[in-house]
mmCIF file of C-alpha atoms and ligand atoms in Angstrom:
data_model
loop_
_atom_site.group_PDB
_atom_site.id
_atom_site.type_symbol
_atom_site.label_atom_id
_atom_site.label_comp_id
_atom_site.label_asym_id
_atom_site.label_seq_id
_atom_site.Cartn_x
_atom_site.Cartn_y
_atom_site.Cartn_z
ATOM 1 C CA UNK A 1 6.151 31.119 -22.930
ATOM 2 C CA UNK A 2 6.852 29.443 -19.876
ATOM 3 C CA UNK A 3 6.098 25.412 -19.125
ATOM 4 C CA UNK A 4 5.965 23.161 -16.497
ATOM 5 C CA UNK A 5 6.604 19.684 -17.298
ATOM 6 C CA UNK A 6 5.321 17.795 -14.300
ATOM 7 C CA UNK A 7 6.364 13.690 -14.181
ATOM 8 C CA UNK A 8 9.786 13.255 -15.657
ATOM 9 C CA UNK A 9 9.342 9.587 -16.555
ATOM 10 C CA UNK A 10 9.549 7.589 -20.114
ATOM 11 C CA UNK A 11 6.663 10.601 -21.102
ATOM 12 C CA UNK A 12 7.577 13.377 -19.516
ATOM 13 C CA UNK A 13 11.429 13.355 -20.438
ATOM 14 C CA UNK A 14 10.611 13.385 -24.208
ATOM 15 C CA UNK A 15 7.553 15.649 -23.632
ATOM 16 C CA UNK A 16 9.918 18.186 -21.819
ATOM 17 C CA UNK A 17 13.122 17.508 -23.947
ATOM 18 C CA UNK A 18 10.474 18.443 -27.535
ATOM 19 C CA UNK A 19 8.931 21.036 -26.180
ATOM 20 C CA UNK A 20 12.601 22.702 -25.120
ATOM 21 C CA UNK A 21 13.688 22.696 -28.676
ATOM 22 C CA UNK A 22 10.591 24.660 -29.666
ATOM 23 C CA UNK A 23 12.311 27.393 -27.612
ATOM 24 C CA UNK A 24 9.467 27.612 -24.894
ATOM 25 C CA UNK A 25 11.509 27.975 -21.475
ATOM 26 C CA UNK A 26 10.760 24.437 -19.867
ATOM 27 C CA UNK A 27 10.956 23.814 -16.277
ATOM 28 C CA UNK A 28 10.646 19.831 -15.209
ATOM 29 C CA UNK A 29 9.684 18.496 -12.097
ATOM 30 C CA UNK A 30 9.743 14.889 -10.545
ATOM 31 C CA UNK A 31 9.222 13.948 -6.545
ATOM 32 C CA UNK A 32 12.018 11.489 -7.391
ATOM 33 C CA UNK A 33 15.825 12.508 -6.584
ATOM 34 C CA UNK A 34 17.238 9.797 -8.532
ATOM 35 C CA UNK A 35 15.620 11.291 -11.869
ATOM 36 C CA UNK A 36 16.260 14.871 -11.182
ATOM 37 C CA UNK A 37 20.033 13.799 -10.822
ATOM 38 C CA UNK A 38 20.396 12.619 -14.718
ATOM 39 C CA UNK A 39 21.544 15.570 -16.983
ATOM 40 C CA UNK A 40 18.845 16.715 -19.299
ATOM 41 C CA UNK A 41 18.256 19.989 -21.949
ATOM 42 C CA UNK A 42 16.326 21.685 -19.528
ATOM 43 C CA UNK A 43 16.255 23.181 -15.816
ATOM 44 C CA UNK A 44 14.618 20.413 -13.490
ATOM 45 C CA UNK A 45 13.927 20.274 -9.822
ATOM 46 C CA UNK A 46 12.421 18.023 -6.984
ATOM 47 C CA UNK A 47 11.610 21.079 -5.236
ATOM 48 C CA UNK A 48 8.453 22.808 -6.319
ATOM 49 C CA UNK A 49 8.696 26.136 -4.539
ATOM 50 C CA UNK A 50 12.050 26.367 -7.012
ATOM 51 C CA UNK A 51 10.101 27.234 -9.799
ATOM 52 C CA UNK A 52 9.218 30.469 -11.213
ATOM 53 C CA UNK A 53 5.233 29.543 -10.809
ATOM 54 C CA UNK A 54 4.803 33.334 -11.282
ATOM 55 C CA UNK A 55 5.433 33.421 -14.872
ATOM 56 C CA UNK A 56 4.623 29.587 -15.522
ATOM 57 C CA UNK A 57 1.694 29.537 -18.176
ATOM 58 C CA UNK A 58 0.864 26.098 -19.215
ATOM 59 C CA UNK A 59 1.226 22.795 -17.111
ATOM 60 C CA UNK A 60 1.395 19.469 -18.274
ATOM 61 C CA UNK A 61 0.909 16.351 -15.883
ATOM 62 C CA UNK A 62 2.653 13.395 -17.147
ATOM 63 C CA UNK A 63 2.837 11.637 -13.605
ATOM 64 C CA UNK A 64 2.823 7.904 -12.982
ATOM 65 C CA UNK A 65 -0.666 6.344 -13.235
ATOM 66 C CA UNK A 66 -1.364 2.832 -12.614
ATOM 67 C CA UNK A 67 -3.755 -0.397 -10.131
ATOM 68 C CA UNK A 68 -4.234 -0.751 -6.446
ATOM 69 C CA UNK A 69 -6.350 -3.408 -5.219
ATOM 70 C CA UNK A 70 -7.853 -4.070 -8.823
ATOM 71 C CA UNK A 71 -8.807 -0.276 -9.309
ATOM 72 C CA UNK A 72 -7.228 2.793 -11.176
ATOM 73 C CA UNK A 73 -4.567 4.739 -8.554
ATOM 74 C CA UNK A 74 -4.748 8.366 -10.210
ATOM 75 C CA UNK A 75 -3.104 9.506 -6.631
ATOM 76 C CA UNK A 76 -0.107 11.002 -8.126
ATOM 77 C CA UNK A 77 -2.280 13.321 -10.596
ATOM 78 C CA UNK A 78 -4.416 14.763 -7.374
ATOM 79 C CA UNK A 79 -1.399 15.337 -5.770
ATOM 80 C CA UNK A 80 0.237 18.223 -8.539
ATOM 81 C CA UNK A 81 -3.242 19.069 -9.431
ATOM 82 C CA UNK A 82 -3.054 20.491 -5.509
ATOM 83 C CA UNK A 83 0.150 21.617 -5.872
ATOM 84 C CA UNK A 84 -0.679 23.767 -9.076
ATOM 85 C CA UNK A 85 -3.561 24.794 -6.981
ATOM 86 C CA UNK A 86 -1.423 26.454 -4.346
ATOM 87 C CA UNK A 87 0.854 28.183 -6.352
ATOM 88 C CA UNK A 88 -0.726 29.105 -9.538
ATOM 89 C CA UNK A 89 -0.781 32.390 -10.861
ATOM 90 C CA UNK A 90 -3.676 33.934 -13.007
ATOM 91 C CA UNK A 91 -5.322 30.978 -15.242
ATOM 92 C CA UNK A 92 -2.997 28.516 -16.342
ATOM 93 C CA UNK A 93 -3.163 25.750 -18.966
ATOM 94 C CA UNK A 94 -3.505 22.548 -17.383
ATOM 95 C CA UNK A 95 -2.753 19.794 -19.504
ATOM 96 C CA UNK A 96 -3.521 16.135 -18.061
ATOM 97 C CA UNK A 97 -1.072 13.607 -20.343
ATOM 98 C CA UNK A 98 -1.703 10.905 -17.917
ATOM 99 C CA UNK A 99 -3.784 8.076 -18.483
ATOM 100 C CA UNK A 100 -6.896 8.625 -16.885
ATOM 101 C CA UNK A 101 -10.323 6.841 -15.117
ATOM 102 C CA UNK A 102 -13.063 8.602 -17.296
ATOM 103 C CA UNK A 103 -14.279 11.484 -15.506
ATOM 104 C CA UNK A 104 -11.012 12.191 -13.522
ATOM 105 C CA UNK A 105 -10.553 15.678 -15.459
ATOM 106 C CA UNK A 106 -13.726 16.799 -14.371
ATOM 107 C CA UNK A 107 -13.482 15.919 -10.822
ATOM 108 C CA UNK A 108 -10.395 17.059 -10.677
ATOM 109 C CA UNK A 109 -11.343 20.567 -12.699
ATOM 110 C CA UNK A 110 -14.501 21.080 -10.031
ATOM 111 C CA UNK A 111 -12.717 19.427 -7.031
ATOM 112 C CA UNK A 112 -9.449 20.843 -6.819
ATOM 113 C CA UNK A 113 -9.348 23.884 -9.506
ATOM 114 C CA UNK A 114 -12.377 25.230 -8.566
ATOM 115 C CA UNK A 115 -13.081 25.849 -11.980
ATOM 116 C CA UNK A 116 -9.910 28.329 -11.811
ATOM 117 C CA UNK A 117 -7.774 27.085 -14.542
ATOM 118 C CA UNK A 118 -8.512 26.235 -18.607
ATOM 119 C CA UNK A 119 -7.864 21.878 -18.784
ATOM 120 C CA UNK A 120 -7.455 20.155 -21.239
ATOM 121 C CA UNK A 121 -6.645 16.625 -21.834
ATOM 122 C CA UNK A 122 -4.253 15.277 -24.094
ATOM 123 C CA UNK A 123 -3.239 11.292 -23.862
ATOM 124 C CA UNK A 124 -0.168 9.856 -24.837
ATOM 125 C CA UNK A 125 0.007 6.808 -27.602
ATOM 126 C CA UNK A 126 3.748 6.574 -26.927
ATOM 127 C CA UNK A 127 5.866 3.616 -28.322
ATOM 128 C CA UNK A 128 9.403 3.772 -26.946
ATOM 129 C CA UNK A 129 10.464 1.155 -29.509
ATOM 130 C CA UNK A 130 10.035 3.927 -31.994
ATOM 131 C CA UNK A 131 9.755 7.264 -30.557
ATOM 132 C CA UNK A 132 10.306 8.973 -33.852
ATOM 133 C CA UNK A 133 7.196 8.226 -35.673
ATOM 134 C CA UNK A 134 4.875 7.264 -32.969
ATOM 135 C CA UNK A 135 6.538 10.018 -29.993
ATOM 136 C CA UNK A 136 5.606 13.052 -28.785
ATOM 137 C CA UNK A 137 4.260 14.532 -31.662
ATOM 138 C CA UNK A 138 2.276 11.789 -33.264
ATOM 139 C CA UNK A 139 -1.351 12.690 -33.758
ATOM 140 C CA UNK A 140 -2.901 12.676 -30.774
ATOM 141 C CA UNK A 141 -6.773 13.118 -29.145
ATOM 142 C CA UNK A 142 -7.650 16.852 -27.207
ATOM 143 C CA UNK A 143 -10.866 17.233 -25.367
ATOM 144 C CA UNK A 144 -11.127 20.091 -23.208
ATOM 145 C CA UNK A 145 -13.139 20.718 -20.347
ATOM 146 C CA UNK A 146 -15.167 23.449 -21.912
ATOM 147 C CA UNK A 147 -15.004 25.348 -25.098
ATOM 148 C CA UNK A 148 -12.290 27.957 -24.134
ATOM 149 C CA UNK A 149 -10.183 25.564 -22.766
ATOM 150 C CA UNK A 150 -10.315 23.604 -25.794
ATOM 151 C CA UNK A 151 -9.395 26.624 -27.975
ATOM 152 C CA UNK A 152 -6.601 27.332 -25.707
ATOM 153 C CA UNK A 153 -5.235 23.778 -26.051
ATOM 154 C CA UNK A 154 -5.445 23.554 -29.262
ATOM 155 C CA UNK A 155 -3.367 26.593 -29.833
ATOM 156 C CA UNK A 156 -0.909 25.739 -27.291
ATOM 157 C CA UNK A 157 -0.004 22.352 -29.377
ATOM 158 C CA UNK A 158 -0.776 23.534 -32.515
ATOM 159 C CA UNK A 159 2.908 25.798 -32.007
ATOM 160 C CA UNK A 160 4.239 22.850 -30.611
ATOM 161 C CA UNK A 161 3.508 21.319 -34.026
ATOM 162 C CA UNK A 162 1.669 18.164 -32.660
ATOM 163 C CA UNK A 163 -0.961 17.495 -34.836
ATOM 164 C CA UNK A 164 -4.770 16.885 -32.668
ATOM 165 C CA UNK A 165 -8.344 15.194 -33.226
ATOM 166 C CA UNK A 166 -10.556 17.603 -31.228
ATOM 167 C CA UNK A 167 -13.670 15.891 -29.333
ATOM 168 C CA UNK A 168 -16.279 17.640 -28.378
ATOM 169 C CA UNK A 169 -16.089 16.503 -24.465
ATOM 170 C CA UNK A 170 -13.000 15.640 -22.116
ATOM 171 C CA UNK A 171 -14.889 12.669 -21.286
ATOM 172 C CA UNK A 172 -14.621 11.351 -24.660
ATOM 173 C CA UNK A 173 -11.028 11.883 -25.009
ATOM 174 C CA UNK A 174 -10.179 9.953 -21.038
ATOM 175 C CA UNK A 175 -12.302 7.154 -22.524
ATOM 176 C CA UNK A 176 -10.635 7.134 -26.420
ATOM 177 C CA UNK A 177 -7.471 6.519 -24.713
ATOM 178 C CA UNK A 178 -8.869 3.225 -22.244
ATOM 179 C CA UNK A 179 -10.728 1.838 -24.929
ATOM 180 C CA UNK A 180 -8.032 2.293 -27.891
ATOM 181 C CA UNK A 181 -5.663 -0.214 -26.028
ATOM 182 C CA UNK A 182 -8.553 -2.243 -24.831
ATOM 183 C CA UNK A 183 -9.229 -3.229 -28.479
ATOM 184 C CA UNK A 184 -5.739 -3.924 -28.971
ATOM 185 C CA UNK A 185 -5.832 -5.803 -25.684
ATOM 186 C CA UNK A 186 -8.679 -7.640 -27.538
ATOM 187 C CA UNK A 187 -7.444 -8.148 -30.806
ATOM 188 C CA UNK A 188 -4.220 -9.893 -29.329
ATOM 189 C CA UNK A 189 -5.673 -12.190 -27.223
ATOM 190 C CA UNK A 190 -8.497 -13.231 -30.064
ATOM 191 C CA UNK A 191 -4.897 -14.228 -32.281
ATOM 192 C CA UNK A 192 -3.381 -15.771 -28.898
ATOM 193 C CA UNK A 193 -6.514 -18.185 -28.820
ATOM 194 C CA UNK A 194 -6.408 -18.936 -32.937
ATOM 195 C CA UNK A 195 -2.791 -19.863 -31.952
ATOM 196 C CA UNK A 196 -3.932 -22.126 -28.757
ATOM 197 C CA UNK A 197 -6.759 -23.442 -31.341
ATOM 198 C CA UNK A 198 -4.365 -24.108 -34.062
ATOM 199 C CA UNK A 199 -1.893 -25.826 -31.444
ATOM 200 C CA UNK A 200 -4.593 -28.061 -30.266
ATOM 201 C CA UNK A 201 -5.694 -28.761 -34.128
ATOM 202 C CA UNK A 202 -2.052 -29.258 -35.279
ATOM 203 C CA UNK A 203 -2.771 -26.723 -37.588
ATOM 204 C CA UNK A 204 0.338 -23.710 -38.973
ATOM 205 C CA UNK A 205 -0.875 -20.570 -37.275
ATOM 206 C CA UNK A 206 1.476 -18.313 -39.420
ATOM 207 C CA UNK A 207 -0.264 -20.261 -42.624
ATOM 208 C CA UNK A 208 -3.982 -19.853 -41.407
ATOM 209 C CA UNK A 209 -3.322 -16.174 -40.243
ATOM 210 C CA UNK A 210 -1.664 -15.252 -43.634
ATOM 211 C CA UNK A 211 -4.482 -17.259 -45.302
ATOM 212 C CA UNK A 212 -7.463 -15.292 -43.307
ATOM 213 C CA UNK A 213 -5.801 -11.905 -43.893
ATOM 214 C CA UNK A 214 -6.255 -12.235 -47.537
ATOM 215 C CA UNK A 215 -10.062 -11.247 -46.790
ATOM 216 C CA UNK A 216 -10.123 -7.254 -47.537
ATOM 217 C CA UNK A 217 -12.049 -6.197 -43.756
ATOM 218 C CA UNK A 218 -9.943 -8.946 -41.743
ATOM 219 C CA UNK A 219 -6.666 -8.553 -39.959
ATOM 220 C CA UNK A 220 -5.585 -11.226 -37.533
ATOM 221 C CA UNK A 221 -2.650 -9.698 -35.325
ATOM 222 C CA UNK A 222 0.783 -11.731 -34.376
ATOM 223 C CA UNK A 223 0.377 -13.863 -31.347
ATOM 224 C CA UNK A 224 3.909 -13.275 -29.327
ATOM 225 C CA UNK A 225 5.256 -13.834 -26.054
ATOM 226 C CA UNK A 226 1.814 -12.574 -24.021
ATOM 227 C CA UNK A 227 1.042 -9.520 -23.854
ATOM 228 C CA UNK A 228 3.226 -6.949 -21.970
ATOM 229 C CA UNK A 229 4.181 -3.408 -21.391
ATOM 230 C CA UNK A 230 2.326 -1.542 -19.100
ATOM 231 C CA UNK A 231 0.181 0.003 -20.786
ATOM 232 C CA UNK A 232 -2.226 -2.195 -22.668
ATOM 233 C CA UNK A 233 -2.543 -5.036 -19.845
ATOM 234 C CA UNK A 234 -3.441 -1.562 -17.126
ATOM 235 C CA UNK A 235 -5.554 0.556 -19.969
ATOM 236 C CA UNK A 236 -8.128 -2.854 -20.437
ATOM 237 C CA UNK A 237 -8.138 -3.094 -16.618
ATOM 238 C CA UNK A 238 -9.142 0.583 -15.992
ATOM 239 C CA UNK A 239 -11.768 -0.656 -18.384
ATOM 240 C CA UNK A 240 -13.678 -3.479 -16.878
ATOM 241 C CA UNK A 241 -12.884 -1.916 -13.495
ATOM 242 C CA UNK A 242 -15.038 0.925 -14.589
ATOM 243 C CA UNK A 243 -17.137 -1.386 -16.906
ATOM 244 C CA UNK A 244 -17.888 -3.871 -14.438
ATOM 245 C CA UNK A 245 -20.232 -5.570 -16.804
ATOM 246 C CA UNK A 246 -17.535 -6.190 -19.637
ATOM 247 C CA UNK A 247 -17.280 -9.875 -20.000
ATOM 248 C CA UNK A 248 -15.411 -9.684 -23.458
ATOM 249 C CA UNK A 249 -12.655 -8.282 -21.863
ATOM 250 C CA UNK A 250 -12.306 -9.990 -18.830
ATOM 251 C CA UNK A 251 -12.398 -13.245 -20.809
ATOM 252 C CA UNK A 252 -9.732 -11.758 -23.152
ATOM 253 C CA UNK A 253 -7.721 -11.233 -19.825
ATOM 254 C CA UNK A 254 -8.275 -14.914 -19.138
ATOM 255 C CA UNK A 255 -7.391 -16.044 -22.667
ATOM 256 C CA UNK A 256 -4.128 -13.934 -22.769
ATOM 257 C CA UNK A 257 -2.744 -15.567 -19.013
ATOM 258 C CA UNK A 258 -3.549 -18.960 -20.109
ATOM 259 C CA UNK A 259 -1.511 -17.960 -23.359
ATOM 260 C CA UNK A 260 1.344 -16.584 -21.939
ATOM 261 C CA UNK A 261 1.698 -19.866 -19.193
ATOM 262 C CA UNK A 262 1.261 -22.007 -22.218
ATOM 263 C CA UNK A 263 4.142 -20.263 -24.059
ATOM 264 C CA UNK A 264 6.593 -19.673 -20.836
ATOM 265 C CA UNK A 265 6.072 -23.861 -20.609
ATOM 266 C CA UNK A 266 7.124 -24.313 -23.898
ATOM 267 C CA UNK A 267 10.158 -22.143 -24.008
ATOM 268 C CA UNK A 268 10.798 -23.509 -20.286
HETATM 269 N N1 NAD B 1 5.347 4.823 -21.158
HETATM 270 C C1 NAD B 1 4.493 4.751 -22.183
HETATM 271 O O1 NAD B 1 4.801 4.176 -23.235
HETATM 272 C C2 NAD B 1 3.129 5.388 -22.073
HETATM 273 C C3 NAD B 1 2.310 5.425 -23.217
HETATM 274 C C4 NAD B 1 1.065 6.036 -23.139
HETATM 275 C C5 NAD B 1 0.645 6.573 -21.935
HETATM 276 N N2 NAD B 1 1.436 6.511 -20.826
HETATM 277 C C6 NAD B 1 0.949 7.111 -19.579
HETATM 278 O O2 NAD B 1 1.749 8.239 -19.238
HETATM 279 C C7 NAD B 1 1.835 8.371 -17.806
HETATM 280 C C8 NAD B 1 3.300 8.379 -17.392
HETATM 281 O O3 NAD B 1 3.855 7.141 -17.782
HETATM 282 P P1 NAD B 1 5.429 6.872 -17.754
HETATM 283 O O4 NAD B 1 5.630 5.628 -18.534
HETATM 284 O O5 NAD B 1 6.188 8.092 -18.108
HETATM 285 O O6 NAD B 1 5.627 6.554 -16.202
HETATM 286 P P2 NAD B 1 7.026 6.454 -15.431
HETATM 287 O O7 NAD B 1 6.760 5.560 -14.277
HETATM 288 O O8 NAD B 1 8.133 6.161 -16.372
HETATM 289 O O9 NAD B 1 7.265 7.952 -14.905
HETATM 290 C C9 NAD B 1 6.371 8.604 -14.070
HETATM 291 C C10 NAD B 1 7.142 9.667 -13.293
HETATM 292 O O10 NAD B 1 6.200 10.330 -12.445
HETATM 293 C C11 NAD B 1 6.862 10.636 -11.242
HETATM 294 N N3 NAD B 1 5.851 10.871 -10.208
HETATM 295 C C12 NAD B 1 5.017 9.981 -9.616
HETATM 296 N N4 NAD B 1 4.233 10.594 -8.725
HETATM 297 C C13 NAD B 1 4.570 11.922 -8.750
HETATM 298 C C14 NAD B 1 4.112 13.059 -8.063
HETATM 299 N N5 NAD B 1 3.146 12.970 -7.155
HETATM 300 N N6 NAD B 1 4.694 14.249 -8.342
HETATM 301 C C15 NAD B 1 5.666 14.351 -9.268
HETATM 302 N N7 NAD B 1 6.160 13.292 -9.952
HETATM 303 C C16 NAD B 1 5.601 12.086 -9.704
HETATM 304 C C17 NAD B 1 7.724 9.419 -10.962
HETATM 305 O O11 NAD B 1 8.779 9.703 -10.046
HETATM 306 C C18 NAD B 1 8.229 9.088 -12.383
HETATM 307 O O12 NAD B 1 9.479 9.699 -12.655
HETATM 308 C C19 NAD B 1 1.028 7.209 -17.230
HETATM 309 O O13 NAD B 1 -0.263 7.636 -16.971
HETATM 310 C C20 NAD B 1 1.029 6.191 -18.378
HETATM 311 O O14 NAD B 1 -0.060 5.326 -18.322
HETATM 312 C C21 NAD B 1 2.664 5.935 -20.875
#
């Protein structure tokens, strides 16, 4: 079987590069010059009419995502969803890996497709600081946009050996993926303002948080340096930008930037 790894970024390298050694043919693809240069265990262009989109079967997005003006920029995923559209052959799988605004697939699957391909959507929980156990193949959510595409994702990864939790609408899965880091965006900055509290209070913050997670349903997370990474801070903001009535986590937002100034003064 023949894929198309589209988006050859901190995703789509390891996506490509595990999917290679499961002996599918694997053919990656990046606007970008500069990554197409760097030597990797599969054939890569920056020129799409290069690839063998004749005998392609299965497509997987893992483009750049990210804000403009305060709002989700899903630009770069219309773009290849128009380029699959004009070279396609038969009904490909599309895969969208990308984060996602909820009800992007759809638009996207009506808009662009014309309801001509099986879509799935599959997003990542990557964590580069340990790609082993929580890479590629950690378990991940699949919701397709109707039932065949569904069954065809879920055979597609299932011989990729990635292990899935099927919902029942693609909907579900875009929004599992926003609102999974928005809790964790939440849960961080409810430990950032214990910390802020305890500073005020002179009070240990390691002591009261060990002390608190004694109780059997509690568990206060570490308060670091802020919170970074890309993906959290942008995942809570494609949240309240579609939520616009979310106060919780616009405040957390607030909380977590008066944090992070309060700990860059007192390192300063
Ligand atoms: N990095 C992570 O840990 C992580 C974790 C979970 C989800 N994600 C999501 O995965 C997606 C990719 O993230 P990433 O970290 O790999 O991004 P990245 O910026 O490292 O790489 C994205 C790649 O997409 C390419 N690209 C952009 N527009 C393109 C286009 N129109 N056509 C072809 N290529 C294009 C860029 O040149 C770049 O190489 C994002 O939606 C991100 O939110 C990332």
């Amino acid at each position: 079987m023949r894929v198309c790894v589209i988006g050859l970024g901190e995703i789509g390298i390891p996506t490509a590069t595990y999917i290679s050694k499961k002996e599918f043919t694997v053919w990656g693809y990046d606007i970008s010059s500069e990554v197409i240069s760097q030597s990797k265990p599969f054939s890569c262009t920056n020129n799409w009419n290069t690839i063998p989109h004749k005998k392609i079967e299965v497509y997987i997005i893992c483009v750049w995502t990210g804000i403009h003006h305060h709002k989700p920029d899903i630009s770069s995923v219309y773009d290849v969803a128009k380029k699959i559209k004009s070279t396609m052959n038969k009904k490909p799988l599309v895969s969208i890996e990308s984060t996602v605004s909820i009800g992007t697939c759809r638009k996207i699957y009506e808009e662009i497709f014309n309801q001509s391909v099986d879509l799935v959507n599959v997003p990542h929980r990557y964590w580069k600081m340990n790609p082993l156990k929580y890479g590629v193949n950690q378990r991940r959510v699949i919701g397709g946009i109707n039932k065949e595409s569904l069954e065809r994702g879920l055979s597609f990864y299932k011989r990729l050996d990635i292990p899935l939790h099927s919902v029942s609408t693609i909907e579900i899965s875009e929004m599992s993926k926003i609102a999974e880091n928005a809790y964790r965006f939440l849960s961080i900055a409810f430990a950032e303002e214990l910390k802020m509290a305890c500073c005020e209070k002179k009070i240990d913050f390691n002591e009261l948080r060990s002390a608190i997670n004694t109780k059997w349903n509690t568990h206060i997370l570490e308060a670091r340096e802020g919170i970074s990474g890309h993906c959290l801070p942008k995942d809570t903001k494609y949240y309240t930008s579609i939520f616009t009535h979310s106060e919780i986590l616009k405040t957390a937002i607030v909380v977590d930037n008066n944090y992070s100034r309060l700990f860059i003064k007192k390192t300063v």
